[in-house]
XYZ file of C-alpha atoms in Angstrom:
485
model
C 37.759 8.206 8.223
C 41.266 8.840 9.308
C 40.585 12.369 10.516
C 37.064 11.587 11.705
C 33.925 13.753 11.450
C 32.988 16.574 13.744
C 29.274 16.996 14.525
C 27.656 20.301 15.467
C 24.022 20.292 16.640
C 21.813 23.360 17.058
C 18.773 23.158 19.220
C 15.761 25.510 19.759
C 15.204 25.948 23.415
C 12.723 28.778 23.409
C 10.327 26.188 24.795
C 12.375 24.628 27.641
C 9.844 21.849 28.096
C 10.081 20.786 24.380
C 13.450 21.513 22.941
C 13.761 20.844 19.138
C 16.554 20.185 16.742
C 17.061 22.966 14.242
C 20.264 21.948 12.543
C 22.978 19.184 12.305
C 26.381 19.698 10.782
C 28.697 16.841 9.935
C 32.128 18.392 9.202
C 34.970 16.332 7.766
C 37.848 16.870 10.045
C 38.844 17.236 13.717
C 37.946 19.925 16.333
C 40.704 22.397 17.145
C 38.904 25.164 19.043
C 36.042 27.624 18.996
C 35.025 31.111 19.989
C 31.726 32.866 20.425
C 32.147 36.600 19.443
C 29.242 39.068 18.964
C 26.719 36.363 18.506
C 28.772 34.419 15.917
C 30.289 31.011 16.369
C 33.816 30.760 15.006
C 34.812 27.073 14.744
C 38.349 25.879 13.882
C 38.950 22.442 12.525
C 41.673 20.566 10.795
C 41.932 17.829 8.164
C 45.074 16.254 6.864
C 46.651 14.894 3.651
C 49.951 13.551 2.402
C 50.625 15.291 -0.933
C 54.223 14.563 -1.460
C 53.625 10.817 -1.340
C 50.661 11.250 -3.808
C 48.244 9.430 -1.323
C 45.323 10.552 0.546
C 44.678 10.686 4.321
C 41.300 10.175 5.607
C 39.891 9.761 2.156
C 41.271 13.164 0.930
C 43.156 13.285 -2.446
C 46.526 14.955 -2.768
C 46.820 18.667 -3.188
C 48.613 20.577 -5.925
C 51.757 22.330 -4.769
C 52.876 23.678 -8.205
C 52.089 27.318 -7.632
C 54.888 29.469 -6.255
C 54.748 30.462 -2.581
C 52.621 33.458 -1.764
C 51.730 35.387 1.476
C 48.031 35.541 0.623
C 46.528 33.807 -2.401
C 44.663 30.930 -3.720
C 46.361 27.578 -3.355
C 44.683 26.610 -6.690
C 44.030 22.858 -5.916
C 41.274 20.687 -7.462
C 37.998 20.662 -5.726
C 38.484 17.034 -4.812
C 41.390 18.017 -2.589
C 39.308 19.412 0.276
C 37.029 18.094 3.050
C 33.335 18.358 2.746
C 30.316 18.720 4.967
C 26.773 17.524 5.372
C 24.219 20.015 6.430
C 20.772 18.937 7.784
C 18.361 21.821 8.354
C 15.072 20.878 10.062
C 11.703 22.280 9.209
C 8.638 20.783 10.952
C 10.837 17.852 11.951
C 12.007 17.183 8.491
C 15.596 17.460 7.429
C 16.682 19.239 4.267
C 20.276 17.892 3.538
C 22.884 19.880 1.678
C 26.440 18.778 0.912
C 29.299 20.889 -0.262
C 33.007 21.687 0.175
C 34.017 22.795 3.777
C 35.611 25.810 1.971
C 35.439 26.884 -1.619
C 38.867 26.881 -3.505
C 38.994 30.666 -3.891
C 39.064 30.981 -0.087
C 42.017 28.556 0.392
C 45.304 30.129 1.021
C 48.930 29.005 1.332
C 51.411 31.121 3.494
C 54.691 31.993 2.113
C 56.571 30.014 4.708
C 55.647 26.306 5.099
C 53.026 25.977 7.698
C 52.390 22.220 7.849
C 50.664 19.358 5.962
C 47.056 19.855 6.949
C 44.164 22.022 5.910
C 43.153 24.486 8.674
C 39.607 25.845 8.284
C 37.707 28.575 10.113
C 33.997 28.207 9.908
C 31.597 30.955 10.956
C 27.921 30.635 11.780
C 25.819 33.623 12.742
C 23.617 32.288 15.709
C 20.998 35.047 15.001
C 20.317 33.162 11.707
C 20.849 29.505 12.766
C 19.772 28.153 9.406
C 21.855 30.664 7.348
C 24.744 29.928 5.127
C 28.070 28.828 6.502
C 31.088 31.079 5.921
C 34.659 29.679 5.839
C 38.244 30.271 4.893
C 41.042 27.786 4.861
C 44.927 27.749 4.883
C 47.416 24.992 4.328
C 48.728 24.707 7.761
C 48.648 22.654 10.997
C 46.504 23.299 14.057
C 47.934 25.111 17.071
C 47.182 27.306 20.010
C 44.307 29.689 19.437
C 44.050 33.253 20.622
C 41.136 35.540 19.720
C 40.245 39.222 20.307
C 36.857 40.727 19.196
C 38.198 41.350 15.673
C 40.888 38.839 14.922
C 41.733 35.115 15.617
C 45.291 33.903 15.644
C 46.559 30.317 15.397
C 50.214 29.641 16.465
C 51.769 26.388 15.492
C 55.296 25.067 15.443
C 56.922 24.247 12.194
C 58.460 20.926 13.034
C 56.780 18.997 10.400
C 56.823 21.397 7.412
C 59.150 19.143 5.509
C 56.258 16.691 5.083
C 54.644 18.707 2.250
C 56.913 21.437 1.188
C 59.399 20.621 -1.759
C 62.419 18.934 -0.467
C 64.752 21.038 -2.707
C 63.700 24.098 -0.640
C 66.224 22.773 1.884
C 63.733 22.440 4.786
C 65.449 20.195 7.345
C 63.527 17.466 9.097
C 64.849 18.320 12.535
C 62.526 20.074 15.137
C 62.219 23.858 14.492
C 62.259 26.498 17.156
C 60.130 28.774 15.166
C 56.323 29.415 15.692
C 54.205 30.244 12.767
C 51.382 32.680 13.458
C 48.312 32.911 11.212
C 45.822 35.701 11.560
C 42.142 35.597 10.566
C 39.774 38.507 10.531
C 36.529 37.833 12.215
C 33.025 39.015 11.300
C 30.144 37.794 9.210
C 32.597 36.469 6.666
C 35.968 35.326 8.117
C 39.010 36.356 6.185
C 42.546 35.104 6.151
C 44.770 38.250 6.745
C 48.253 37.030 6.830
C 51.002 35.122 8.495
C 54.291 35.593 10.236
C 56.758 33.923 12.542
C 58.656 34.427 15.817
C 61.587 32.491 17.327
C 60.843 30.021 19.927
C 57.698 28.196 21.158
C 54.774 29.719 23.197
C 53.563 28.278 26.425
C 49.723 28.625 26.006
C 47.180 31.127 24.656
C 48.057 33.565 27.406
C 51.363 34.000 25.823
C 49.568 36.187 23.157
C 47.583 39.388 23.414
C 46.420 41.964 21.014
C 46.430 45.581 21.951
C 45.085 47.934 19.270
C 46.540 46.618 15.952
C 49.602 45.223 17.727
C 50.103 41.460 18.629
C 52.400 40.688 21.512
C 53.921 37.214 21.807
C 56.053 35.640 24.618
C 58.138 32.638 23.560
C 60.998 30.324 24.802
C 63.605 28.912 22.543
C 64.257 25.500 24.317
C 67.862 24.648 25.102
C 67.384 20.955 24.225
C 66.884 21.840 20.595
C 69.926 24.024 20.211
C 72.166 22.503 22.832
C 72.422 26.021 24.459
C 70.643 27.665 27.341
C 66.947 28.620 26.789
C 66.125 31.984 25.332
C 63.080 33.932 26.448
C 61.693 36.946 24.657
C 58.663 38.934 23.882
C 58.064 40.009 20.237
C 55.519 42.641 18.934
C 54.147 42.302 15.472
C 51.846 44.436 13.309
C 49.895 43.345 10.169
C 51.507 44.828 6.971
C 50.525 43.871 3.360
C 49.442 40.217 3.942
C 52.156 39.673 6.571
C 52.712 40.004 10.212
C 55.818 42.138 10.595
C 57.919 42.341 13.700
C 58.003 45.769 15.355
C 60.148 45.289 18.446
C 61.636 42.655 20.740
C 62.629 42.203 24.342
C 65.051 39.448 24.873
C 66.974 37.875 27.861
C 64.035 37.463 30.159
C 65.000 35.280 33.013
C 68.235 33.992 34.533
C 70.451 31.658 32.672
C 68.729 28.286 32.186
C 65.258 29.509 33.047
C 62.128 29.098 30.911
C 58.814 30.857 30.860
C 56.332 29.199 33.082
C 53.516 31.796 33.179
C 52.528 34.919 31.134
C 49.833 37.472 31.284
C 49.805 40.531 28.958
C 47.285 43.201 29.881
C 47.184 46.533 28.228
C 50.517 48.465 28.558
C 51.788 45.961 31.035
C 53.046 42.441 30.733
C 53.848 39.917 33.445
C 56.140 36.960 32.960
C 57.308 34.207 35.272
C 60.407 32.239 34.543
C 61.737 29.409 36.495
C 64.735 27.049 37.101
C 65.271 27.045 40.875
C 63.524 30.357 41.975
C 60.498 32.280 40.486
C 61.659 35.565 38.990
C 58.328 37.589 38.427
C 58.895 40.332 35.820
C 56.846 43.402 35.038
C 57.172 44.603 31.401
C 56.357 47.992 29.954
C 54.643 47.484 26.599
C 53.439 50.940 26.147
C 55.930 51.358 23.099
C 55.463 48.274 20.975
C 58.793 49.127 19.273
C 60.655 49.130 22.457
C 59.189 46.886 25.135
C 61.229 46.923 28.253
C 61.521 45.418 31.733
C 60.221 47.530 34.650
C 60.663 45.497 37.770
C 61.659 42.057 39.031
C 60.762 40.123 42.069
C 62.351 36.711 43.091
C 60.194 34.349 45.230
C 60.566 30.626 46.050
C 58.991 28.114 43.691
C 57.160 29.005 40.455
C 53.689 30.073 39.114
C 51.850 28.366 36.322
C 48.959 30.826 35.880
C 48.463 34.581 36.610
C 44.959 36.085 36.935
C 44.168 39.772 37.219
C 42.180 40.499 40.416
C 42.083 44.316 39.948
C 44.161 46.941 38.212
C 46.968 46.675 40.900
C 46.993 42.917 41.888
C 47.518 39.555 40.246
C 46.672 36.093 41.710
C 48.877 33.212 40.957
C 48.752 29.458 41.383
C 52.048 27.391 41.347
C 54.315 25.180 43.384
C 56.829 25.535 46.196
C 57.259 22.238 47.996
C 53.650 21.792 47.285
C 50.827 23.835 45.701
C 50.657 27.472 46.610
C 48.659 30.552 45.937
C 50.296 34.061 45.809
C 48.994 37.499 45.544
C 51.177 40.191 43.941
C 50.891 43.991 44.126
C 51.993 45.480 40.722
C 50.786 49.089 41.340
C 54.459 50.191 41.240
C 55.773 48.258 38.201
C 59.340 49.008 39.185
C 58.767 47.402 42.541
C 56.364 44.480 42.448
C 55.718 42.785 45.836
C 54.239 39.518 47.004
C 51.629 40.740 49.526
C 50.177 37.344 50.431
C 50.989 33.567 50.009
C 49.259 30.439 51.095
C 50.793 26.985 50.920
C 48.203 24.131 50.457
C 50.579 21.191 51.062
C 52.671 18.718 48.975
C 49.764 16.196 48.980
C 47.435 18.543 47.185
C 47.020 19.008 43.393
C 44.767 20.847 41.177
C 43.780 20.939 37.578
C 43.964 24.675 37.801
C 47.739 24.445 37.873
C 47.645 23.631 34.205
C 44.125 24.364 32.992
C 43.110 27.988 33.444
C 39.482 26.945 32.799
C 39.438 25.387 36.258
C 40.655 28.610 37.897
C 37.431 30.529 38.768
C 37.528 33.962 40.259
C 34.315 35.642 41.293
C 35.110 39.415 41.584
C 31.826 40.347 43.065
C 32.669 38.351 46.287
C 36.506 38.362 45.870
C 36.128 34.597 45.812
C 38.475 31.990 44.300
C 37.272 28.473 43.536
C 39.689 25.884 42.432
C 39.370 21.965 42.086
C 41.583 20.051 44.466
C 42.569 16.357 44.846
C 44.253 15.393 47.976
C 45.821 12.236 49.539
C 45.753 11.567 53.224
C 42.067 12.573 54.138
C 39.723 10.378 56.104
C 37.186 10.035 53.296
C 37.930 6.338 52.484
C 40.846 4.170 52.647
C 41.231 1.350 49.967
C 44.534 -0.480 49.324
C 46.334 1.974 51.450
C 45.333 5.286 49.762
C 42.966 7.896 51.167
C 41.645 10.216 48.474
C 39.444 13.303 48.387
C 37.956 15.345 45.556
C 36.544 18.765 46.274
C 36.247 22.452 45.233
C 38.238 24.675 47.576
C 37.129 28.368 48.077
C 39.330 31.148 49.196
C 38.527 34.804 50.111
C 41.064 37.136 48.201
C 41.593 40.565 49.694
C 44.625 42.914 49.002
C 44.504 43.899 52.606
C 43.964 40.763 54.517
C 45.478 38.383 52.026
C 44.280 34.849 51.003
C 41.969 33.180 53.505
C 40.404 29.698 53.166
C 36.671 30.088 53.006
C 35.263 26.550 52.670
C 34.845 23.606 50.369
C 32.436 21.763 48.230
C 32.984 18.091 48.617
C 32.364 15.697 45.641
C 33.571 12.572 47.365
C 30.179 11.031 47.256
C 30.479 10.934 43.386
C 32.924 8.045 43.494
C 33.215 5.050 41.232
C 31.262 2.042 42.476
C 31.837 -0.543 39.773
C 32.185 -4.003 41.158
C 34.897 -4.631 38.548
C 37.181 -1.884 39.839
C 40.754 -2.764 40.744
C 41.303 0.632 42.217
C 39.362 3.434 43.696
C 39.825 7.157 42.967
C 38.075 10.423 43.605
C 36.431 12.025 40.598
C 38.245 15.416 40.050
C 36.041 18.471 39.874
C 36.525 19.733 36.341
C 34.651 23.121 36.313
C 32.784 25.556 38.594
C 30.588 28.540 37.999
C 29.250 31.326 40.089
C 25.715 32.620 39.568
C 23.773 35.428 41.368
C 20.092 36.075 42.050
C 18.610 39.065 43.768
C 18.774 37.348 47.007
C 21.809 34.955 46.919
C 24.975 33.880 45.233
C 25.255 30.220 44.117
C 28.222 28.016 43.098
C 27.807 25.163 40.591
C 30.445 22.588 40.562
C 30.923 19.655 38.010
C 32.840 16.416 38.130
C 32.587 13.373 35.801
C 30.178 11.633 38.155
C 28.053 14.595 39.348
C 26.737 18.106 39.245
C 26.133 20.012 42.544
C 24.759 23.435 43.455
C 25.615 25.150 46.793
C 24.628 28.464 48.201
C 27.796 30.585 48.675
C 26.883 32.071 52.068
C 25.771 28.704 53.409
C 27.802 26.003 51.720
C 26.194 23.105 53.510
C 23.922 21.322 52.850
C 24.059 21.206 49.090
C 20.938 22.636 47.377
C 21.160 20.202 44.393
C 23.146 16.986 43.737
C 22.673 15.161 40.532
C 24.440 11.906 39.678
C 26.007 11.522 36.242
C 26.569 8.043 34.495
C 30.043 6.776 34.987
C 32.271 5.637 32.165
C 32.689 1.731 32.271
C 35.876 0.371 33.547
C 36.884 -2.935 31.843
C 38.653 -5.706 33.801
C 38.950 -9.427 33.174
C 37.004 -10.316 36.230
C 35.454 -8.838 39.440
C 38.071 -8.341 42.181
C 36.322 -6.316 44.922
C 33.455 -4.144 45.815
C 34.002 -0.668 47.241
C 31.172 1.070 49.107
C 31.746 4.684 50.269
């Protein structure tokens, strides 16, 4: 159907030589995000409908919008309005199917402010009881960026399409909005919708949010292209009141005129924000008083950072760009006077998925080791049609005293495409890496679309394990050339 079906499979791997299927879930909707907290899987998915037009999307009937707006309360739709699921629970290899609504009507809520045209559902499964009942809660709203603490999960979405389902007479304009809606769910054995709120501007990513105690901190940018003015950067603190996230305090005016937020990290009573237009102002924020957040110190360095990672209580490691990719190490012990204690330029021909995907940024504190995927042009690996490409995992030793030192690399160039029908040749980018330790050695696992490799950290070569993975087919009209590494 239009919104697809999400499949979740649970396997019993107690006997690693004979894994067995325990349960299969077919959920009507699309995957948004998931978190594993205290042994419970919290899965967020979305389904859509078009109620104003009186038609269904993905086979889902229209939803009633007659009840008045409410902060927390049942949306009172008919049971046919919501997505369903098929649950196959296996016993001795035999499936026992169950079908039901993805969320019962009494657990569906509509926020006071319009939050979108979809149905957003938080589904919880206790992995200690893999065949136990599913628990769920839904709101009328769109998917968005997800941030979770141990107790709460937040979904932040822009409100640009609220006019699709909210009554037109409410005066909602169809132009893009610079407001972000924030929806809070309480986690636990039974998830619960706690309330919603909004902040001006749009967030950059999930690191733009952080929960400290019962206070949520959110960093946003109001883009200038929407309002035909200069961008406005701010940090807002919010606290849950009666069914509503209520603003406590705000810090506005971060950055120089024309700059937007490029990186954020909120840690305890400190916040760190990078804005950029031509230089990289690195700001240290004092968040100890949520009603009066303030700026402590500022540092200007060339280029910009896109991700900030805490190395210890006094240092942050950053990845970004300045005439090429670079790594920077900041000392923030004195919040009023932050310093850049080390920087390493990796070159204009180098790029990394870690620049925009923090999951690719892997810091191993035990060995003070950073691993990031790197794709480069100009190496001697292979030259086809004038291009030389290399894909590898680069390692760096991070030390507050000695700085950032290249340590070595794990090469994935052997995992290249070899299809005879290829019109081009490209390195397979390393997507993830993982450090693991035994009593004797530390190991590094690296994964690309074509291969899995294991190396010993103290002796990177030769690889201990190399496993080829099947390549995705490339479809061309006819064979052109054959490439052999």
